[in-house]
Coordinates of C-alpha atoms and ligand atoms in Angstrom, one line a residue:
M769 CA -0.5 0.1 0.1
T770 CA 1.0 3.3 -0.9
K771 CA 1.7 5.7 2.2
F772 CA 0.8 9.6 1.9
V773 CA 2.4 12.7 3.3
F774 CA 0.5 15.9 3.1
V775 CA 2.6 18.8 3.8
T776 CA 0.7 22.1 4.8
G777 CA 2.2 25.5 5.7
G778 CA 0.6 28.7 8.2
V779 CA 1.7 31.8 9.9
S780 CA 3.8 33.0 6.5
S781 CA 4.3 32.4 2.8
S782 CA 8.3 31.9 1.9
L783 CA 8.9 29.2 4.8
G784 CA 10.3 27.0 2.8
K785 CA 7.8 24.3 2.3
G786 CA 8.6 23.3 -0.8
L787 CA 12.7 22.8 0.3
T788 CA 11.5 20.9 4.1
A789 CA 8.9 18.8 1.6
S790 CA 11.9 18.2 -0.8
A791 CA 14.6 17.1 2.1
L792 CA 12.0 14.9 3.7
G793 CA 11.8 12.9 0.7
R794 CA 15.4 12.6 0.0
L795 CA 15.5 10.9 4.0
L796 CA 12.9 8.7 2.8
K797 CA 14.6 7.6 -0.1
S798 CA 17.9 7.8 2.0
R799 CA 16.5 5.0 4.1
G800 CA 15.6 2.9 0.6
L801 CA 12.0 3.8 0.3
R802 CA 10.8 4.8 -3.4
V803 CA 9.1 8.1 -3.4
T804 CA 7.9 10.4 -5.8
M805 CA 6.7 14.3 -5.1
M806 CA 3.2 16.5 -6.1
K807 CA 2.7 19.6 -5.5
L808 CA -0.8 21.2 -5.2
D809 CA -1.3 24.8 -6.4
P810 CA -4.6 26.6 -5.0
Y811 CA -4.3 29.4 -7.7
I812 CA -6.4 29.8 -10.6
N813 CA -4.0 29.9 -13.7
V814 CA -3.9 26.6 -15.6
D815 CA -0.3 25.8 -15.4
P816 CA 2.7 28.5 -14.4
G817 CA 3.8 28.3 -18.5
T818 CA 2.2 31.7 -18.8
M819 CA 3.2 33.7 -15.3
N820 CA 5.2 36.1 -14.9
P821 CA 8.7 35.1 -13.6
Y822 CA 8.4 38.0 -11.1
E823 CA 6.0 37.2 -9.3
H824 CA 6.2 33.1 -9.8
G825 CA 9.9 32.9 -10.3
E826 CA 11.1 29.8 -12.9
V827 CA 8.9 27.7 -15.0
F828 CA 10.2 24.3 -14.4
V829 CA 9.9 21.7 -17.4
T830 CA 9.6 18.2 -16.7
E831 CA 10.8 15.5 -18.8
D832 CA 7.2 14.8 -20.4
G833 CA 6.7 18.9 -21.1
G834 CA 4.7 20.1 -18.2
E835 CA 5.6 23.9 -17.5
T836 CA 5.2 23.7 -13.7
D837 CA 5.8 25.3 -10.3
L838 CA 9.5 25.8 -9.6
D839 CA 9.0 23.5 -6.3
L840 CA 9.2 20.6 -8.8
G841 CA 12.9 21.7 -9.3
H842 CA 13.6 21.4 -5.3
Y843 CA 11.8 18.1 -5.5
E844 CA 13.5 16.6 -8.8
R845 CA 17.2 17.6 -7.0
F846 CA 16.7 16.2 -3.7
I847 CA 14.9 13.0 -4.6
D848 CA 17.0 12.4 -7.5
E849 CA 13.9 11.3 -9.5
N850 CA 12.2 12.4 -12.9
L851 CA 8.8 13.8 -12.2
R852 CA 5.8 14.3 -14.6
R853 CA 3.3 16.9 -15.4
D854 CA 0.6 15.5 -13.3
S855 CA 3.0 16.6 -10.4
N856 CA 1.6 19.6 -10.0
A857 CA -2.0 21.0 -10.2
T858 CA -3.5 24.0 -9.8
T859 CA -6.7 24.6 -9.3
G860 CA -7.2 26.4 -12.8
K861 CA -6.2 22.9 -14.1
I862 CA -8.7 20.5 -11.6
Y863 CA -11.6 23.2 -12.5
S864 CA -11.1 22.6 -16.2
Q865 CA -11.1 19.5 -16.0
V866 CA -14.0 19.3 -13.9
I867 CA -16.3 21.6 -16.2
A868 CA -15.4 19.7 -19.2
K869 CA -16.6 16.4 -17.7
E870 CA -19.9 18.2 -16.8
R871 CA -19.9 19.6 -20.3
R872 CA -19.3 15.7 -21.4
G873 CA -22.7 15.0 -19.5
D874 CA -20.2 12.3 -16.9
Y875 CA -22.1 14.1 -14.0
L876 CA -25.2 13.1 -15.1
G877 CA -27.1 16.0 -14.8
K878 CA -26.5 16.3 -11.0
T879 CA -25.3 19.9 -9.6
V880 CA -21.8 19.9 -9.8
Q881 CA -20.5 21.3 -6.3
V882 CA -17.1 22.1 -4.5
I883 CA -17.6 19.1 -2.4
P884 CA -17.6 16.1 -3.9
H885 CA -16.6 17.1 -7.5
V886 CA -14.1 19.1 -7.4
T887 CA -12.5 17.4 -3.9
D888 CA -13.1 13.9 -6.1
E889 CA -10.5 15.3 -8.8
I890 CA -8.0 16.7 -6.1
K891 CA -7.8 12.8 -4.5
E892 CA -8.1 11.2 -8.1
R893 CA -5.0 13.3 -9.5
I894 CA -3.3 12.3 -5.7
R895 CA -4.0 9.1 -6.5
R896 CA -2.8 8.9 -10.0
V897 CA 0.8 9.6 -8.8
A898 CA 0.7 6.7 -6.6
T899 CA 2.2 4.1 -9.0
D900 CA 2.9 0.4 -8.1
D901 CA 6.5 1.5 -8.0
V902 CA 6.0 4.5 -5.2
D903 CA 6.3 3.6 -1.7
V904 CA 5.8 7.4 -0.5
V905 CA 4.1 10.1 -2.5
I906 CA 4.8 13.6 -0.4
V907 CA 2.4 16.3 -1.7
E908 CA 2.6 19.8 -1.1
I909 CA -0.1 22.4 -0.6
G910 CA 0.9 25.5 -1.9
G911 CA -0.5 28.8 0.0
T912 CA -1.1 28.3 3.9
V913 CA -4.1 27.3 5.8
G914 CA -6.4 30.3 5.9
D915 CA -5.9 31.5 2.0
I916 CA -9.6 31.3 0.3
E917 CA -8.1 29.1 -2.5
I918 CA -6.4 26.4 0.0
V919 CA -10.0 25.5 1.1
P920 CA -11.1 22.5 -1.2
F921 CA -7.5 21.1 -0.9
L922 CA -7.4 21.1 2.9
E923 CA -10.8 18.8 2.6
A924 CA -9.7 16.6 -0.2
V925 CA -6.8 15.7 1.6
R926 CA -8.5 15.2 5.0
Q927 CA -11.0 13.0 3.2
F928 CA -7.8 11.1 2.1
R929 CA -6.9 9.5 5.3
H930 CA -10.7 8.3 5.9
D931 CA -10.4 6.7 2.3
V932 CA -7.2 5.0 2.4
G933 CA -7.0 4.4 6.1
R934 CA -5.0 6.0 9.5
D935 CA -1.9 4.3 9.0
N936 CA -1.3 5.5 5.2
V937 CA -1.3 9.1 5.7
C938 CA 1.0 11.7 7.8
Y939 CA 0.5 15.5 8.2
V940 CA 3.3 17.6 8.4
H941 CA 2.8 21.3 9.2
L942 CA 4.9 23.9 8.8
T943 CA 4.8 27.1 10.8
L944 CA 7.3 29.8 12.3
V945 CA 8.7 30.5 15.5
P946 CA 9.6 33.8 15.4
F947 CA 12.3 35.4 17.9
L948 CA 11.1 39.1 19.1
T949 CA 13.9 41.3 20.0
P950 CA 12.3 43.9 22.6
S951 CA 11.2 41.0 24.7
G952 CA 14.2 38.7 23.8
E953 CA 11.9 35.7 23.1
Q954 CA 11.0 33.0 20.9
K955 CA 7.1 32.9 20.6
T956 CA 4.4 29.7 20.2
K957 CA 1.3 31.8 19.8
P958 CA 1.7 31.7 15.7
T959 CA 2.1 28.2 15.6
Q960 CA -1.1 27.9 18.4
H961 CA -2.9 29.8 15.7
S962 CA -2.3 28.2 12.7
V963 CA -2.6 25.0 13.8
T964 CA -6.4 25.9 15.2
E965 CA -7.0 27.0 11.7
L966 CA -5.8 23.6 10.2
R967 CA -7.8 21.8 12.6
S968 CA -10.8 23.8 11.8
R969 CA -10.5 22.2 8.4
G970 CA -10.7 19.0 9.9
I971 CA -7.0 18.2 10.0
Q972 CA -5.0 17.4 13.4
P973 CA -1.2 17.4 12.3
D974 CA 1.1 14.5 13.3
V975 CA 3.9 16.8 13.1
I976 CA 4.9 20.2 13.4
V977 CA 7.9 21.3 11.9
C978 CA 9.1 25.2 13.3
R979 CA 11.2 27.5 11.1
S980 CA 13.3 29.4 13.1
D981 CA 16.8 31.7 13.4
R982 CA 17.9 29.9 16.2
H983 CA 17.4 26.3 18.6
I984 CA 14.2 25.7 20.2
P985 CA 14.4 24.7 23.4
A986 CA 13.1 21.6 24.9
D987 CA 10.4 23.8 26.9
L988 CA 9.5 25.7 24.4
K989 CA 9.0 22.0 22.3
R990 CA 6.9 20.7 25.2
K991 CA 4.8 23.7 25.4
I992 CA 3.9 23.6 21.4
S993 CA 3.7 19.8 21.8
L994 CA 0.7 20.3 24.8
Q995 CA -0.9 23.3 22.7
C996 CA -1.2 21.6 19.4
D997 CA -1.5 18.1 20.6
V998 CA 1.2 16.8 18.8
R999 CA 3.9 14.0 20.4
V1000 CA 6.9 16.2 21.8
E1001 CA 9.2 13.9 19.5
A1002 CA 6.7 15.3 16.8
V1003 CA 7.8 19.2 17.4
V1004 CA 10.5 19.2 15.1
A1005 CA 12.7 22.3 14.8
A1006 CA 14.0 23.4 11.1
I1007 CA 16.7 26.2 11.9
D1008 CA 18.0 28.3 9.3
A1009 CA 20.8 26.2 7.4
P1010 CA 23.8 27.4 6.0
S1011 CA 22.9 26.2 2.5
I1012 CA 19.7 24.8 1.2
Y1013 CA 21.7 21.3 0.8
D1014 CA 22.0 21.2 4.7
I1015 CA 18.0 20.9 5.2
P1016 CA 17.9 16.9 5.1
W1017 CA 20.9 16.6 8.1
V1018 CA 19.2 19.3 10.1
L1019 CA 15.4 17.9 10.0
Y1020 CA 17.4 14.3 10.3
G1021 CA 19.2 15.2 13.4
E1022 CA 15.5 16.5 14.7
G1023 CA 14.3 13.1 13.7
L1024 CA 11.8 14.0 11.3
D1025 CA 12.0 11.1 9.4
S1026 CA 11.6 8.5 12.1
V1027 CA 8.4 10.3 13.5
V1028 CA 6.9 10.0 9.6
L1029 CA 7.8 6.4 9.6
Q1030 CA 6.1 5.9 12.9
T1031 CA 2.9 7.9 11.9
L1032 CA 2.8 5.7 8.4
A1033 CA 3.3 2.4 10.5
L1034 CA 6.8 1.4 8.7
D1035 CA 9.3 -0.1 10.7
A1036 CA 12.4 2.0 11.1
D1037 CA 14.7 -0.9 11.7
R1038 CA 13.6 -2.5 8.2
H1039 CA 14.0 0.4 6.5
P1040 CA 17.6 2.1 7.9
I1041 CA 19.3 5.3 6.7
D1042 CA 22.2 5.9 4.3
L1043 CA 22.8 9.4 4.0
S1044 CA 26.6 8.8 2.3
T1045 CA 25.9 10.6 -0.9
W1046 CA 24.2 13.1 0.4
Q1047 CA 27.0 13.6 3.1
R1048 CA 29.7 13.7 0.2
V1049 CA 27.3 17.0 -1.3
V1050 CA 27.1 18.6 1.9
A1051 CA 31.0 18.1 2.1
Q1052 CA 31.8 19.7 -1.0
A1053 CA 29.3 22.6 -0.5
H1054 CA 31.4 23.4 2.3
T1055 CA 35.0 22.8 1.2
A1056 CA 35.6 25.3 -1.5
D1057 CA 38.9 26.3 -1.8
H1058 CA 39.1 29.0 -4.5
C1059 CA 36.2 31.2 -6.2
V1060 CA 34.8 32.0 -9.6
H1061 CA 32.5 35.0 -10.8
I1062 CA 29.8 33.8 -13.2
G1063 CA 27.4 36.4 -14.3
I1064 CA 24.3 36.0 -15.4
V1065 CA 22.7 38.2 -18.0
G1066 CA 19.2 38.3 -17.7
K1067 CA 16.2 40.2 -17.6
Y1068 CA 14.9 39.3 -14.4
V1069 CA 18.1 40.1 -12.1
N1070 CA 15.8 41.3 -9.0
L1071 CA 14.2 38.2 -8.4
P1072 CA 17.3 35.4 -9.0
D1073 CA 14.3 32.7 -8.3
A1074 CA 13.4 33.4 -12.0
Y1075 CA 16.8 31.5 -12.5
L1076 CA 16.5 28.8 -10.1
S1077 CA 17.9 26.1 -11.7
V1078 CA 20.6 27.7 -13.1
V1079 CA 22.1 28.8 -10.2
E1080 CA 21.9 25.7 -8.7
A1081 CA 23.4 23.9 -12.3
L1082 CA 26.2 26.3 -11.3
R1083 CA 26.6 25.4 -7.7
H1084 CA 26.5 21.9 -8.7
A1085 CA 29.6 22.6 -10.9
G1086 CA 31.1 24.1 -8.2
F1087 CA 30.9 21.3 -5.5
E1088 CA 32.3 19.0 -8.0
T1089 CA 35.3 21.4 -8.8
G1090 CA 35.8 22.6 -5.5
A1091 CA 35.0 26.1 -6.6
S1092 CA 32.4 28.4 -4.4
V1093 CA 30.7 30.0 -7.5
E1094 CA 29.3 33.8 -7.3
V1095 CA 26.9 34.6 -9.2
E1096 CA 27.0 38.2 -10.3
W1097 CA 23.6 39.5 -11.4
I1098 CA 24.1 41.5 -14.8
A1099 CA 20.8 43.4 -16.0
A1100 CA 20.8 42.8 -19.9
E1101 CA 19.7 46.3 -20.4
S1102 CA 22.9 47.6 -18.4
V1103 CA 25.3 45.4 -20.6
Q1104 CA 26.2 48.0 -23.6
D1105 CA 26.9 50.6 -20.8
M1106 CA 29.1 48.3 -18.5
L1107 CA 31.1 47.2 -21.2
L1108 CA 31.9 50.8 -22.2
H1109 CA 33.1 51.1 -18.3
D1110 CA 34.8 47.8 -18.2
Q1111 CA 32.7 46.5 -15.6
L1112 CA 32.5 42.6 -16.7
A1113 CA 36.5 42.3 -16.9
H1114 CA 36.5 40.8 -13.9
L1115 CA 34.0 37.7 -14.8
D1116 CA 35.3 34.2 -15.1
G1117 CA 32.4 33.4 -16.9
I1118 CA 29.1 34.2 -18.6
V1119 CA 25.7 32.6 -18.7
V1120 CA 22.9 33.9 -20.7
P1121 CA 19.8 31.9 -19.9
G1122 CA 16.8 31.7 -21.2
G1123 CA 13.8 34.3 -22.1
F1124 CA 11.3 35.7 -23.6
G1125 CA 10.2 39.0 -25.3
E1126 CA 12.4 41.6 -26.7
R1127 CA 13.7 43.7 -23.9
G1128 CA 17.6 43.5 -22.9
I1129 CA 17.9 41.5 -26.3
E1130 CA 21.0 43.9 -27.5
G1131 CA 22.4 43.8 -23.8
K1132 CA 22.5 39.8 -24.6
I1133 CA 24.0 40.2 -27.6
A1134 CA 26.5 42.3 -26.5
A1135 CA 27.6 40.0 -23.7
V1136 CA 28.0 37.1 -26.2
R1137 CA 30.0 39.0 -28.3
Y1138 CA 32.2 40.4 -25.6
A1139 CA 32.6 36.8 -24.1
R1140 CA 33.5 35.7 -27.9
E1141 CA 35.9 38.4 -28.4
H1142 CA 37.6 38.0 -25.5
E1143 CA 37.6 34.5 -24.9
V1144 CA 35.5 34.7 -21.3
P1145 CA 33.8 31.5 -20.7
C1146 CA 30.0 31.2 -22.2
L1147 CA 27.2 28.9 -22.2
G1148 CA 24.2 30.3 -23.6
L1149 CA 20.5 28.9 -22.6
C1150 CA 17.9 28.4 -25.0
L1151 CA 17.7 32.1 -26.1
G1152 CA 21.5 32.2 -25.0
L1153 CA 21.9 30.0 -27.9
Q1154 CA 20.0 32.1 -30.2
V1155 CA 21.7 35.0 -29.4
M1156 CA 24.8 33.9 -29.7
V1157 CA 23.8 32.7 -33.3
I1158 CA 22.7 36.5 -34.1
D1159 CA 25.8 37.7 -32.8
M1160 CA 27.9 35.6 -35.1
A1161 CA 25.2 36.5 -38.5
R1162 CA 25.8 40.2 -37.7
H1163 CA 29.4 40.5 -36.3
V1164 CA 31.0 37.6 -38.1
A1165 CA 29.4 36.8 -41.5
G1166 CA 28.6 40.2 -42.0
L1167 CA 24.4 39.5 -42.0
E1168 CA 23.6 43.4 -41.2
G1169 CA 20.7 43.5 -39.1
A1170 CA 20.1 39.9 -38.6
N1171 CA 17.5 38.7 -35.7
S1172 CA 15.1 36.4 -34.5
R1173 CA 11.8 37.4 -35.8
E1174 CA 10.5 37.1 -32.5
F1175 CA 12.3 40.6 -31.7
D1176 CA 12.0 41.9 -35.3
V1177 CA 9.3 40.8 -38.1
T1178 CA 10.8 42.7 -40.9
T1179 CA 14.3 41.6 -39.8
P1180 CA 16.6 41.3 -43.5
H1181 CA 18.0 37.8 -41.8
P1182 CA 15.5 36.0 -39.7
V1183 CA 18.4 33.5 -38.2
I1184 CA 16.4 32.5 -35.7
D1185 CA 12.5 31.8 -37.0
L1186 CA 9.5 29.8 -36.2
M1187 CA 9.4 26.6 -37.4
D1188 CA 6.4 23.8 -37.7
D1189 CA 6.1 20.3 -37.1
Q1190 CA 8.1 19.4 -39.9
H1191 CA 10.4 21.8 -38.9
D1192 CA 10.0 24.0 -42.1
V1193 CA 9.9 27.8 -41.7
V1194 CA 6.3 29.0 -41.1
D1195 CA 4.9 32.4 -40.8
L1196 CA 2.7 32.5 -37.9
G1197 CA 1.7 30.4 -35.0
G1198 CA 5.1 28.0 -34.6
T1199 CA 5.1 25.0 -32.6
M1200 CA 6.1 25.2 -29.0
R1201 CA 8.4 22.6 -28.2
L1202 CA 8.2 21.1 -24.8
G1203 CA 9.9 18.5 -22.8
A1204 CA 12.7 16.3 -23.6
Y1205 CA 14.4 15.5 -27.0
L1206 CA 16.8 13.7 -28.5
A1207 CA 20.1 15.5 -30.2
R1208 CA 22.9 14.0 -31.9
L1209 CA 26.4 15.7 -31.5
R1210 CA 29.3 15.7 -33.5
P1211 CA 31.9 13.5 -32.7
G1212 CA 35.1 15.1 -31.0
S1213 CA 33.0 18.7 -30.6
V1214 CA 33.1 20.2 -27.1
V1215 CA 29.9 19.6 -26.3
A1216 CA 30.6 15.6 -27.2
R1217 CA 33.7 15.7 -25.0
A1218 CA 31.9 17.1 -22.4
Y1219 CA 29.0 15.0 -22.0
G1220 CA 30.9 11.8 -23.1
Q1221 CA 28.4 10.4 -25.7
E1222 CA 26.7 11.4 -28.8
I1223 CA 23.1 11.0 -28.1
V1224 CA 21.7 13.1 -25.5
S1225 CA 18.5 13.9 -24.5
E1226 CA 17.7 17.5 -23.0
R1227 CA 14.3 19.1 -22.1
H1228 CA 12.9 22.3 -24.1
R1229 CA 10.8 25.0 -23.8
H1230 CA 10.8 27.4 -26.7
R1231 CA 9.1 27.9 -29.9
Y1232 CA 11.9 29.4 -32.1
E1233 CA 14.8 27.9 -33.8
V1234 CA 17.8 28.4 -35.9
N1235 CA 16.9 29.0 -39.5
P1236 CA 18.5 26.4 -41.6
R1237 CA 18.1 28.5 -44.6
Y1238 CA 21.4 30.3 -42.5
R1239 CA 23.1 27.3 -41.1
T1240 CA 25.9 26.9 -44.3
T1241 CA 26.5 30.7 -44.3
L1242 CA 27.0 30.7 -40.4
E1243 CA 29.0 27.3 -40.7
R1244 CA 31.0 29.0 -43.3
H1245 CA 32.1 31.8 -40.8
G1246 CA 33.1 29.6 -38.0
L1247 CA 30.0 28.5 -36.0
V1248 CA 30.1 25.1 -35.3
C1249 CA 26.7 23.7 -35.2
S1250 CA 27.7 20.2 -33.1
G1251 CA 24.4 19.1 -32.4
T1252 CA 21.4 18.9 -34.6
S1253 CA 18.0 17.1 -34.0
P1254 CA 18.3 13.3 -35.2
D1255 CA 16.6 14.2 -38.8
D1256 CA 19.7 17.0 -38.6
R1257 CA 16.9 19.7 -39.2
L1258 CA 17.2 21.5 -36.2
V1259 CA 20.3 23.2 -34.5
E1260 CA 20.4 22.2 -30.9
F1261 CA 23.9 22.9 -30.4
V1262 CA 26.4 25.6 -31.2
E1263 CA 30.3 26.4 -30.3
L1264 CA 33.2 27.9 -31.8
A1265 CA 36.6 26.2 -32.3
G1266 CA 39.5 28.1 -30.8
H1267 CA 37.7 29.6 -28.3
P1268 CA 38.0 27.7 -24.5
Y1269 CA 34.4 27.5 -23.9
W1270 CA 31.7 29.6 -25.8
V1271 CA 28.6 26.7 -26.0
G1272 CA 25.5 27.4 -26.9
T1273 CA 22.2 25.1 -26.2
Q1274 CA 18.6 25.1 -27.7
A1275 CA 18.0 23.3 -24.6
H1276 CA 17.7 24.1 -20.7
P1277 CA 20.3 21.7 -19.4
E1278 CA 19.8 23.3 -16.1
F1279 CA 16.8 21.4 -15.1
K1280 CA 18.7 18.2 -15.3
S1281 CA 21.8 18.9 -13.0
R1282 CA 21.9 17.4 -9.8
P1283 CA 24.0 18.1 -6.5
D1284 CA 26.0 14.7 -6.9
R1285 CA 25.8 14.6 -10.6
P1286 CA 26.3 18.4 -12.3
H1287 CA 25.4 18.7 -15.5
P1288 CA 28.1 18.6 -18.1
L1289 CA 28.0 21.7 -19.8
F1290 CA 27.6 23.7 -16.4
L1291 CA 30.8 21.3 -14.9
E1292 CA 32.9 22.5 -18.3
L1293 CA 32.0 26.4 -18.0
V1294 CA 33.3 26.4 -14.3
R1295 CA 35.9 24.6 -15.2
S1296 CA 37.0 27.8 -18.1
A1297 CA 36.1 29.7 -15.2
I1298 CA 38.7 28.1 -13.4
V1299 CA 41.1 28.2 -15.7
R1300 CA 40.5 31.9 -16.3
A1301 CA 40.1 32.9 -12.6
E1302 CA 43.7 31.2 -12.5
G1303 CA 45.0 32.9 -15.3
R1304 CA 44.0 35.9 -13.7
L1305 CA 45.4 35.1 -10.0
G1306 CA 48.6 34.1 -11.9
R1307 CA 48.7 37.7 -13.3
L1308 CA 48.4 39.2 -10.2
I1309 CA 51.3 37.5 -8.5
D1310 CA 53.3 38.3 -11.3
I1311 CA 52.9 42.0 -10.9
D1312 CA 52.7 41.1 -7.0
A1313 CA 56.4 39.6 -7.3
D1314 CA 57.6 42.6 -9.6
P1315 CA 56.8 46.0 -9.4
G1316 CA 57.9 46.9 -12.8
A1317 CA 55.5 44.6 -14.4
A1318 CA 52.5 46.8 -13.4
R1319 CA 53.5 49.1 -15.2
T1320 CA 54.4 47.3 -18.3
Ligands
LIG2126 N1 11.9 33.1 -26.9 C1 12.7 32.0 -27.4 C2 11.8 31.1 -27.9 O1 10.9 31.5 -27.7 C3 13.5 31.3 -26.3 C4 12.6 30.9 -25.3 C5 13.9 30.7 -23.9 O2 14.7 30.9 -23.8 N2 13.0 29.4 -23.0 O3 12.2 30.3 -28.8

């Protein structure tokens, strides 16, 4: 029988419910259990695909092409399992389904209501992820208890225990225990109120995880235990961790996984924990002995969550190479100005991540051009590849005014254009390529060496492609199309011969990087950045040793 853990949150948003759920997933997986995860989002958008990254952060793409909440990225990185489109459901998606069923007459003329029709649909979706090969499903409910939109979800998961049996469900509730500086005290009242709210929906938590910036003493845990009617061992302190990858350790130290196993009637002795892989990751995260500066040139640099998986992929590459990767956020619109003032010279590497829309495009083109001309390691992701191609077209192949038709519909040289399913250029529409696609890499190329294989699969999320009509011209001028779709029509990877590392991919490799298995393209970027940083250090040392050298 599959077991279910439901993770809810109270008091405040952004307490780290997704990370807490992910860390629990890692602990259960480290006990040999087969774990999958799911996110239920109470907002009305059908999926996050069209949501503004400023509000919602990155759109995470699954292998099967689901455009999902960024928490799924944490889940995949922590439990090291690929999730599916079905692993994320919103109110919008659930209502669309219920309304479609009503239109088809599936409800036989009955009055369609939140209870039971919407709640049944929610429960059905939860059951769907509980396939035969899964021991535990961890379901995170987005939002906080008390929100209007969350009510049907709480009702559905309340009923779920009734449906599948007491021992098969564990309710974990995340709250905040704030420290009030004026009175010098940690406060339990917000936790109490939030649990009261949860109970008013019929859910008595089995475990309370208390976010706190400091140690929670035993007497305070006893107080929460008494107030909220949970066992004292089930009051777990989640103290701020030095890095997100430390969270499983923090929660393991507090016995979270043992309490969850007990609630689910699973014998901890039959599922001993092995955290050695994770231990290595955490050790690497704390033992960096040098530092590289990587600039991320993007549109949403004020909200780094918009590029969450890119940052994590860079950090993973840092773990492997022993480097601490310092990310510098560079607003695409200010690149030209920064170049005039030589303000990118200290960077050891540059990433141009994915994006939509015209704003900042010229800055991104300038950034990859600068990297190309100054031998700065550079990785272009999706839109990043497209701006690399535009740069080569304009500044090397002499195609004046070359552009993507996304940004200039009248460009004389649409080197990036819309394609149809047959991979032919079309005027309108174009097919959004979503999810995993295969590519064939050119033997001996930088990317083939990085991956160590010639057939690779990466996740996509874009509408535009390199225009095949310009490929020969671009290749004649030195652009190496080092990876293509198996039919050779679509350009999937580009690079330059003779440059330390100037690589673009039409895909989003950042979604597949794991803390203990960094993605090869990020790994190579960071390795090249280290070489550049060492070169710079070497030059500085030389200058130090020979004061005259500084003047020459
Ligand atoms: N806007 C570009 C396209 O649709 C790139 C998309 C992306 O970077 N994800 O093709």
